[in-house]
Coordinates of C-alpha atoms in Angstrom, one line a residue:
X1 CA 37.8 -33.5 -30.8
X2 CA 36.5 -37.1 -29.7
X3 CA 37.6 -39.5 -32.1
X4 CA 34.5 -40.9 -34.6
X5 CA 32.8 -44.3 -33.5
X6 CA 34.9 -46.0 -36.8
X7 CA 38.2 -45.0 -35.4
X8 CA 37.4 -46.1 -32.2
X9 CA 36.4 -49.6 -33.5
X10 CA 39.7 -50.1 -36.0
X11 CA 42.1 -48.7 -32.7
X12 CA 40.3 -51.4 -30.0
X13 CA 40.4 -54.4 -32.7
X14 CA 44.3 -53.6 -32.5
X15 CA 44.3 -53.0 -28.9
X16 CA 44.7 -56.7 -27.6
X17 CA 47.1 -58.8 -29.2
X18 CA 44.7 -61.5 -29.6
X19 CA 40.8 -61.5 -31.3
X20 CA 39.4 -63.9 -28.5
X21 CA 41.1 -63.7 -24.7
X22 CA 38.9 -65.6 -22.9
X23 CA 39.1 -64.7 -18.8
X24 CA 37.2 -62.9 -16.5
X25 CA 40.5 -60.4 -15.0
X26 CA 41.3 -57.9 -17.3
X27 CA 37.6 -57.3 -17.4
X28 CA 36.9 -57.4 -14.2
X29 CA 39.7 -54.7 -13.0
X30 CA 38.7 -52.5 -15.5
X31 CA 34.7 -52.4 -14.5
X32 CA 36.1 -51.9 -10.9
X33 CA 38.4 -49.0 -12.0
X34 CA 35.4 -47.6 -13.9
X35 CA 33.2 -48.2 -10.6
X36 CA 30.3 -49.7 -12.6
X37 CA 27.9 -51.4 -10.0
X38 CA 27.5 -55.0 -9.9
X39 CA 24.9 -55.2 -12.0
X40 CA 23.7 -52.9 -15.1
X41 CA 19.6 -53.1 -14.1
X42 CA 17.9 -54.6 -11.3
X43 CA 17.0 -57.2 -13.1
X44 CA 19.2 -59.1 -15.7
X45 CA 18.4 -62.0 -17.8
X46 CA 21.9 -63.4 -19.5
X47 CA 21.3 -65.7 -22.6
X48 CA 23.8 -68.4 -23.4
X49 CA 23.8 -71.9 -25.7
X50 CA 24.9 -72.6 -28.6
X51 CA 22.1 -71.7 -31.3
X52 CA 18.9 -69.6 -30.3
X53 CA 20.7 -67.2 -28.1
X54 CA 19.9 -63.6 -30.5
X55 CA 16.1 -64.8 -31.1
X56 CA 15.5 -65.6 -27.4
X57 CA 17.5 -62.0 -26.5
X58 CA 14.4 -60.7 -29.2
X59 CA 11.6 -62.3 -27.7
X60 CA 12.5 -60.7 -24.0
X61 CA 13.4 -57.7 -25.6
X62 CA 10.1 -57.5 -27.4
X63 CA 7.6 -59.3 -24.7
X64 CA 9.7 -56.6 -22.2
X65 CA 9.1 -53.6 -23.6
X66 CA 5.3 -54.3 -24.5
X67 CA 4.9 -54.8 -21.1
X68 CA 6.2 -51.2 -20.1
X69 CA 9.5 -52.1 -19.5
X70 CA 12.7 -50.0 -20.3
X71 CA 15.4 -52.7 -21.4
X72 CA 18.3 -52.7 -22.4
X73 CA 19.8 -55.3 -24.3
X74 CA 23.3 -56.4 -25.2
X75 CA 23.8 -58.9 -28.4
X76 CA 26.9 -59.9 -30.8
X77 CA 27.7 -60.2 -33.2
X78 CA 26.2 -57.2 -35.3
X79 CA 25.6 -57.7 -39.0
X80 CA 26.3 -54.3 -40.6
X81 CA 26.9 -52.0 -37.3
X82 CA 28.3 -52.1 -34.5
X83 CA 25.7 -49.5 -32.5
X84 CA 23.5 -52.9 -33.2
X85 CA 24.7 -54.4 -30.1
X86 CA 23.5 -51.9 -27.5
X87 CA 20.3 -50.9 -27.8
X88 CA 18.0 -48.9 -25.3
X89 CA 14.3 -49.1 -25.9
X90 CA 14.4 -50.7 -29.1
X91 CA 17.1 -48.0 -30.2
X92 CA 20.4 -48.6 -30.9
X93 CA 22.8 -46.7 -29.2
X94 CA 24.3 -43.8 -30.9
X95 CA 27.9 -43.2 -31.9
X96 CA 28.3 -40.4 -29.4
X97 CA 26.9 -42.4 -26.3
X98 CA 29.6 -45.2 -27.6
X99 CA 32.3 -43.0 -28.4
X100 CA 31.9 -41.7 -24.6
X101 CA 31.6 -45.3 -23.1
X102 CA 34.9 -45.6 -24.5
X103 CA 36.5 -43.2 -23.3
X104 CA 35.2 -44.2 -19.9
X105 CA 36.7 -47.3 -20.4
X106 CA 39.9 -46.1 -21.9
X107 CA 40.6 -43.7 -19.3
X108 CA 40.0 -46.5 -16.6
X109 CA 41.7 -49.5 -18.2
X110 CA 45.5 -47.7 -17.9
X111 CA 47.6 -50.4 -19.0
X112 CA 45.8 -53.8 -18.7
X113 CA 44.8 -54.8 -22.7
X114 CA 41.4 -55.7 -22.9
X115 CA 39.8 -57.7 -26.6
X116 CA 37.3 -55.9 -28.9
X117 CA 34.6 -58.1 -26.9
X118 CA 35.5 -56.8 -23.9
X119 CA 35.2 -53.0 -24.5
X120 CA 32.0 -53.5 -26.1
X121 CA 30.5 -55.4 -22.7
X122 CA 32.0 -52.6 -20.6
X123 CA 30.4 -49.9 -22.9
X124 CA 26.9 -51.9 -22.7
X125 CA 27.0 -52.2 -19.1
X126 CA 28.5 -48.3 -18.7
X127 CA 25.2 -46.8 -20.8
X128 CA 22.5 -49.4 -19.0
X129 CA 23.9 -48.5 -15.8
X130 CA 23.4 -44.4 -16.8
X131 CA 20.4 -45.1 -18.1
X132 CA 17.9 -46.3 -15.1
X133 CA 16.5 -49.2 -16.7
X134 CA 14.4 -52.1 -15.4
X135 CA 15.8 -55.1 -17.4
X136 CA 19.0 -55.7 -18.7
X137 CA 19.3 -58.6 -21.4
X138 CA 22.6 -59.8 -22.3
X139 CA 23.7 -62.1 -24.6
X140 CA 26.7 -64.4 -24.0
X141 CA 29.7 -64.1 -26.6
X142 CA 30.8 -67.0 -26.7
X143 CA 31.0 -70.0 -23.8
X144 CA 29.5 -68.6 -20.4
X145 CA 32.4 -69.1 -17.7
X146 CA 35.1 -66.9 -18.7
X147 CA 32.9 -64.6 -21.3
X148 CA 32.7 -61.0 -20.1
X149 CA 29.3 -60.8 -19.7
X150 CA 29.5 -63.1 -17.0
X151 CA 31.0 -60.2 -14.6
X152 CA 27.0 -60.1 -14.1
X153 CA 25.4 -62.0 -11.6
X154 CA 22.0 -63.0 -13.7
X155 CA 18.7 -63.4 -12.1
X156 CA 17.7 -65.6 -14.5
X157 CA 20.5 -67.7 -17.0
X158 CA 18.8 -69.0 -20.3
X159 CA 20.8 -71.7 -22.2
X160 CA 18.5 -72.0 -24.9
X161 CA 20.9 -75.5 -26.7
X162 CA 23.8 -77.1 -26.5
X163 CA 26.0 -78.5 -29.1
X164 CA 29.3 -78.4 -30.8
X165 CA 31.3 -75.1 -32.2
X166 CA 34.3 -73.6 -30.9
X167 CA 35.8 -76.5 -30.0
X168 CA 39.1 -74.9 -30.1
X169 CA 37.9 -72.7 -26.9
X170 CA 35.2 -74.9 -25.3
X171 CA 36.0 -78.4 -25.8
X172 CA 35.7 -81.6 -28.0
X173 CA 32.2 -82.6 -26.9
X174 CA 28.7 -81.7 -25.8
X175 CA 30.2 -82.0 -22.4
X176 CA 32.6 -80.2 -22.1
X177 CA 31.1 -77.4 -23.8
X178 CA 28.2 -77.5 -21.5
X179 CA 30.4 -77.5 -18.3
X180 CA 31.6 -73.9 -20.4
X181 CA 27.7 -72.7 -20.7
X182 CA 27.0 -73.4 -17.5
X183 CA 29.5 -71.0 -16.0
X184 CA 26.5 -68.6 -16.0
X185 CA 24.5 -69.8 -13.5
X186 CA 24.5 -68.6 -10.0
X187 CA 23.7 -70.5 -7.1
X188 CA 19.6 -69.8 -5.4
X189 CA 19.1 -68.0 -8.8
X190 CA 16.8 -69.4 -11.9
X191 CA 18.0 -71.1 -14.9
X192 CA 16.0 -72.0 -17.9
X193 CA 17.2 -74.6 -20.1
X194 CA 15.4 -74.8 -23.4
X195 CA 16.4 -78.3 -24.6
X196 CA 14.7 -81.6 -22.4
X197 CA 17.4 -83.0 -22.2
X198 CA 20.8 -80.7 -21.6
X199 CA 24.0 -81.9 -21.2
X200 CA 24.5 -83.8 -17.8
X201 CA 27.2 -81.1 -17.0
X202 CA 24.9 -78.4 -17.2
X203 CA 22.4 -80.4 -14.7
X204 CA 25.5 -80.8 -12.5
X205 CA 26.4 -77.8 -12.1
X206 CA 22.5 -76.1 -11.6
X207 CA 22.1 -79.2 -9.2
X208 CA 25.8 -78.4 -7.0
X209 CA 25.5 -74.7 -7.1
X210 CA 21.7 -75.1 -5.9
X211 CA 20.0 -73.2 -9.0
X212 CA 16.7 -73.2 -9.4
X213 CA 16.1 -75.1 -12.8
X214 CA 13.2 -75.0 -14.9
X215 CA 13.6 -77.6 -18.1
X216 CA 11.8 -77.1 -21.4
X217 CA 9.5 -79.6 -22.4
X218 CA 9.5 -81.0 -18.6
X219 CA 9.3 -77.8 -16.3
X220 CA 7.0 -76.0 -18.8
X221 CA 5.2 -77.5 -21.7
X222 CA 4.9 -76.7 -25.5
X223 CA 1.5 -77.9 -27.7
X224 CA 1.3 -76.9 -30.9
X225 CA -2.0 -76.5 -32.6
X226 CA -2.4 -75.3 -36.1
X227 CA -3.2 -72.0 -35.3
X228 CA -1.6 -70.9 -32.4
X229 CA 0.5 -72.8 -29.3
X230 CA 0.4 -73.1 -25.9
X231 CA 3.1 -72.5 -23.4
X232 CA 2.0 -74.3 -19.9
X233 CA 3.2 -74.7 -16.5
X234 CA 1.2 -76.6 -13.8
X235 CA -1.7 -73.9 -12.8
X236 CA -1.0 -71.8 -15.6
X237 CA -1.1 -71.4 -19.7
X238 CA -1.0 -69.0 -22.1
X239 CA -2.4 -69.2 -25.8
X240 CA 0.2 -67.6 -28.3
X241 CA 0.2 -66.4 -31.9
X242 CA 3.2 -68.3 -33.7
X243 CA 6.8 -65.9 -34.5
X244 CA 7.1 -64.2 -36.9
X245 CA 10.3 -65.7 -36.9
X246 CA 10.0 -68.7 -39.1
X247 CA 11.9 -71.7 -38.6
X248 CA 9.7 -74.3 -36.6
X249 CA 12.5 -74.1 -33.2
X250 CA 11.2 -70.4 -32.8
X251 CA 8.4 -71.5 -30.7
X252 CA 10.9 -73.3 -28.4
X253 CA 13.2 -70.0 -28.5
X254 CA 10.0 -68.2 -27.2
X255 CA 9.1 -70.8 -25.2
X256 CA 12.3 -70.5 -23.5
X257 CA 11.6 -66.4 -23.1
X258 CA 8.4 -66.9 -21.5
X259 CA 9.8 -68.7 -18.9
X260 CA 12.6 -66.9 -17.9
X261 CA 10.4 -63.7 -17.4
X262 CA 7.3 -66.0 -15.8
X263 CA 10.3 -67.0 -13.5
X264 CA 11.8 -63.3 -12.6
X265 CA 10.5 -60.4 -10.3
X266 CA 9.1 -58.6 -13.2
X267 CA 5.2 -58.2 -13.4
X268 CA 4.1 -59.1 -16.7
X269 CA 0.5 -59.1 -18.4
X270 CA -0.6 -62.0 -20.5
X271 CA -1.3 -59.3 -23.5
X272 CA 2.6 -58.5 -23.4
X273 CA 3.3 -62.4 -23.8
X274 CA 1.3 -62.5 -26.4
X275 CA 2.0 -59.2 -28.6
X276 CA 6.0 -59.7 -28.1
X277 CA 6.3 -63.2 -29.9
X278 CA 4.0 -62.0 -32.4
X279 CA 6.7 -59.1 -32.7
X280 CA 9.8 -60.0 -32.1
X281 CA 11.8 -59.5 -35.4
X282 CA 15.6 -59.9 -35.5
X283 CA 17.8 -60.2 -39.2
X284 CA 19.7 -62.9 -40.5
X285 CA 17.3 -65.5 -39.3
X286 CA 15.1 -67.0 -42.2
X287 CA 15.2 -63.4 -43.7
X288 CA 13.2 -62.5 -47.3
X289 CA 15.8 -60.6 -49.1
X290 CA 14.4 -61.2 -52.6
X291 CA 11.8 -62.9 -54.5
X292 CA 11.3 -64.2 -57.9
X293 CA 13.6 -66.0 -57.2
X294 CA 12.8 -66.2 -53.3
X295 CA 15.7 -65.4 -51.4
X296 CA 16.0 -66.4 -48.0
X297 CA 19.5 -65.7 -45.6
X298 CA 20.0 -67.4 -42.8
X299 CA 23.5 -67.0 -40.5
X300 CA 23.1 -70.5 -39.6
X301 CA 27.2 -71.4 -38.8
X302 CA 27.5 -74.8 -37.2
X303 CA 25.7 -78.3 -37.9
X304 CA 23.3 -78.1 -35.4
X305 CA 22.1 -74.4 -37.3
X306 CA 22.3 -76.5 -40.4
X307 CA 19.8 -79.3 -39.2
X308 CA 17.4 -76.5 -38.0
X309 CA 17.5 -75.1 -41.3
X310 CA 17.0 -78.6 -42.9
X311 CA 13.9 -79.0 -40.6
X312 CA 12.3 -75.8 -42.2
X313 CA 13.2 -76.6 -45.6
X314 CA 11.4 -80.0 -45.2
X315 CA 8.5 -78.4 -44.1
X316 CA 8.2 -75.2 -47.3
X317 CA 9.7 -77.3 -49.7
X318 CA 10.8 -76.0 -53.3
X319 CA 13.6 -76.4 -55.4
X320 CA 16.4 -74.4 -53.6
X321 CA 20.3 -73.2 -54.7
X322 CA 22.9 -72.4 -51.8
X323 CA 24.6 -69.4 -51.8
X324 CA 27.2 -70.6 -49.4
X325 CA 30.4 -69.2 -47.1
X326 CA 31.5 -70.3 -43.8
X327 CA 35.1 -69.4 -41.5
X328 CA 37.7 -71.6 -41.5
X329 CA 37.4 -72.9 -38.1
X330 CA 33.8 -73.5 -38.7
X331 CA 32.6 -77.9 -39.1
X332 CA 32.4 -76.9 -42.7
X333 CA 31.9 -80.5 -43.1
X334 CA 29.3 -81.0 -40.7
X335 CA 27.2 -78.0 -41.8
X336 CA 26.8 -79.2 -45.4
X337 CA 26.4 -82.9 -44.7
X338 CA 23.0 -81.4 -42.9
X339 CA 22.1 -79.6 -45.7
X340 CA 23.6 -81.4 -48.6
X341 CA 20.3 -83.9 -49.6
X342 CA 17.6 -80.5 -49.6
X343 CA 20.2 -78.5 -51.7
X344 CA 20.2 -78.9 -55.5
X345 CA 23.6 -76.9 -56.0
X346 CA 26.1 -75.2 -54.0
X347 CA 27.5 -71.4 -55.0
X348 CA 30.5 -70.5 -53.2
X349 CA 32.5 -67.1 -52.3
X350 CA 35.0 -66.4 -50.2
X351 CA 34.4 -63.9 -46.8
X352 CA 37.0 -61.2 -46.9
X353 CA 36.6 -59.3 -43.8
X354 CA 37.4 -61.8 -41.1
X355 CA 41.2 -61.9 -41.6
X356 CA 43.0 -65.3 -41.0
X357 CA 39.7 -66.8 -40.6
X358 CA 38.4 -66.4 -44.0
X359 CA 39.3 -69.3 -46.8
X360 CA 40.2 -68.5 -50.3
X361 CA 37.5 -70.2 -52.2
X362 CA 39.5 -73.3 -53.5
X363 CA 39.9 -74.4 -49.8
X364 CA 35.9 -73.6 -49.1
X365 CA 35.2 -75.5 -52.2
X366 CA 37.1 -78.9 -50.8
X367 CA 35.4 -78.4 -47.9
X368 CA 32.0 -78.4 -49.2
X369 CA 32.5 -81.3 -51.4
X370 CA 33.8 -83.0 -48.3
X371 CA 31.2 -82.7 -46.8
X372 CA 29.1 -84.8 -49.3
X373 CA 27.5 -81.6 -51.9
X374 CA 27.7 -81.9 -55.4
X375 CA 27.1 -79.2 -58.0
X376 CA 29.7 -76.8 -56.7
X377 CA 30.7 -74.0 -58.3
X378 CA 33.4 -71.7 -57.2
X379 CA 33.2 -68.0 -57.5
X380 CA 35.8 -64.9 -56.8
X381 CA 33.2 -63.1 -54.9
X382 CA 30.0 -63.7 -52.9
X383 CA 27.6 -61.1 -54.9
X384 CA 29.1 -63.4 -58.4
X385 CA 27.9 -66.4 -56.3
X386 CA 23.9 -64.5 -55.6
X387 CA 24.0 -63.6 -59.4
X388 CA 24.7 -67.5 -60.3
X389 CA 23.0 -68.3 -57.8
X390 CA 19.5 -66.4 -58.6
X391 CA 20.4 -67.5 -62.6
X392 CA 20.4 -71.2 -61.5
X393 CA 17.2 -71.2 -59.0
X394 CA 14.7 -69.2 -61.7
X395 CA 11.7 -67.6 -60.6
X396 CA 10.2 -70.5 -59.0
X397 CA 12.8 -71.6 -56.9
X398 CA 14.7 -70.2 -53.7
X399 CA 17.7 -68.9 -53.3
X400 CA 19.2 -70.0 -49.6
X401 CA 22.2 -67.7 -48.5
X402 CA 23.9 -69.1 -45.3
X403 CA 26.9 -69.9 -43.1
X404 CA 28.0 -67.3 -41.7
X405 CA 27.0 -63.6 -40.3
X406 CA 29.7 -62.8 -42.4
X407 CA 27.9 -64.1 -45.5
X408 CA 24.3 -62.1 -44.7
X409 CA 26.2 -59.3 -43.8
X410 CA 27.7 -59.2 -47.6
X411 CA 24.2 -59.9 -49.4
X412 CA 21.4 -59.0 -47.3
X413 CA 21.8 -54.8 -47.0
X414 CA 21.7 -53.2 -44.2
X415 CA 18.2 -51.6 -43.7
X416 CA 18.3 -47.3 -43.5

């Protein structure tokens, strides 16, 4: 008997000695033992950058499939299951199609150790390439040059920002981790960057390797109007509802998407533009979990996440209590400085289920006061920190769970 989906998933976590191997070999020998073609679809749009990546991956999804399109479309993390990453039409795969991928992979991979990552980009790319799709969206894990999706030569690379986390993999500066992103680009192919101004090692790279760059807020334009916006190129616009997505830097996220579809082989109407941002959902991202007291969860993790959530504060404001938890090799620091002026108290737990990268909560709590918060209060488990939480904000306030996926994960539940 084949052994269930949650068996597989404790044996590969335990299969590499290491979480995060970053490298393109392993991979790479076991996709050609497997003999997966070079790429999953015909065409495939890979999503990098430091924040924005999973809303932009929804936005093509969404925009895709209203257009006629069968996508597939690879993300990670999940939040509550792992059949989250791979999804076919809209559906996530099933445990049987994953179960079988990795057997594929298992049976092909002989003795060469490959990370938890890895077999779940081989799986992705062994049920998109069975399934005859037309697009294939992937999402970069983390970095670009040495990340496993990058096996894939993309037709279009979207690096929707770029700013610090990982620093421990990708380097101590914008820079540096820019050079990293930018390992996804391929040269005479199309790259959309979402920021106007990237890092100059991304624009080094497109300009040496001859890519074919298209800049937000220079290549393509954004203009906001109170009722709807405007995404325009020269000779061409297209009048768009807002996300549903909240925070105001969706619109540049699906800016970003139109453009890297406007720029592919793919024949797309207007009206599919148009009904995908208006329905492009994904969780964790300004999500309503509760109300009276509102409660909002956001899986905002580094400080550029933390200004973005600042920014939408700003503009909804009302009295608002963190529930709070970030990983240990997470700018704890950074995050709350962002965040510290809109927030009138801080409730803390500590993440259990990331191993070595989880704090107890007396080291989160120096952290957070580090970082310049006051009112902090320390709790033995996240839900005790909601309950407090929820107490403290009263019906008219908000409740504002953040800082890790970990931490929506724990309190927002998993829909049925």
């Amino acid at each position: 008997m084949p052994l269930p989906l949650a068996d597989w998933l404790l044996r590969i976590q335990q299969q590499h000695p290491q979480a995060i191997a970053m490298g393109l070999e392993r991979v790479r020998a076991v996709a050609g033992a497997m003999r997966l073609a070079p790429k999953p679809a015909p065409v495939v749009i890979t999503v990098g950058g430091t924040n924005g990546k999973g809303s932009t991956v929804a936005f093509l999804e969404a925009i895709a499939r209203a257009a006629g399109l069968r996508v597939g479309t690879y993300t990670s993390p999940h939040l509550w299951r792992f059949n989250e990453r791979i999804r076919i039409d809209g559906v996530e795969a099933s445990d049987e199609a994953i179960v079988a991928a990795f057997e594929r992979i298992d049976a092909a991979r002989g003795d060469t150790p490959i990370t938890y990552f890895e077999y779940a980009t081989l799986a992705a790319f062994d049920l998109f390439e069975r399934d005859g799709l037309d697009l294939a969206i992937l999402e970069v894990g983390l970095g670009g040059r040495l990340d496993a999706t990058n096996l894939v030569d993309a037709d279009v690379a979207v690096i929707t920002t770029v700013d610090l986390d990982h620093m421990d993999y990708l380097g101590p500066d914008r820079e540096s981790i820019g050079a990293e992103k930018a390992g996804i680009l391929r040269a005479g192919k199309i790259a959309v960057f979402g920021e106007k101004d990237p890092p100059s090692s991304v624009l080094r790279r497109a300009y040496a390797l001859g890519t074919i760059a298209i800049r937000g807020h220079s290549g393509y334009l954004v203009d906001r109007f109170e009722e709807h916006w405007v995404w325009r190129e020269p000779g061409f616009q297209l009048a768009l509802p807002y996300p549903a997505l909240a925070a105001p830097v969706q619109v540049d996220n699906a800016a970003a998407a139109v453009a890297a579809l406007r720029a592919s082989p793919l024949a797309i109407p207007d009206e599919a533009f148009a009904h995908g941002v208006a329905e492009a959902r994904v969780p964790g991202r300004l999500q309503r979990i509760g109300e009276s007291p509102e409660v909002v969860a956001d899986v905002a993790h580094n400080p550029q996440g933390a200004r973005q959530l600042a920014a939408w504060l700003a503009a909804n404001p009302k009295p608002t209590v963190a529930v709070f938890s970030a990983l240990g090799d997470k700018d704890i620091e950074g995050i709350v400085a962002a965040l510290a002026p809109a927030i009138a108290a801080w409730h803390l737990g500590p993440i259990t289920d990331a191993g070595s990268r989880g704090l107890p909560v007396e080291a989160l709590e120096a952290r957070v006061r580090a970082g310049g918060a006051t009112a902090v209060h320390a709790h033995g488990a996240l839900d005790h920190a909601l309950w407090a939480a929820r107490d403290a904000a009263g019906e008219g306030g908000r409740v504002l769970v953040f800082g890790s996926f970990h931490t929506v994960a724990a309190l927002a539940g998993a829909p049925a």
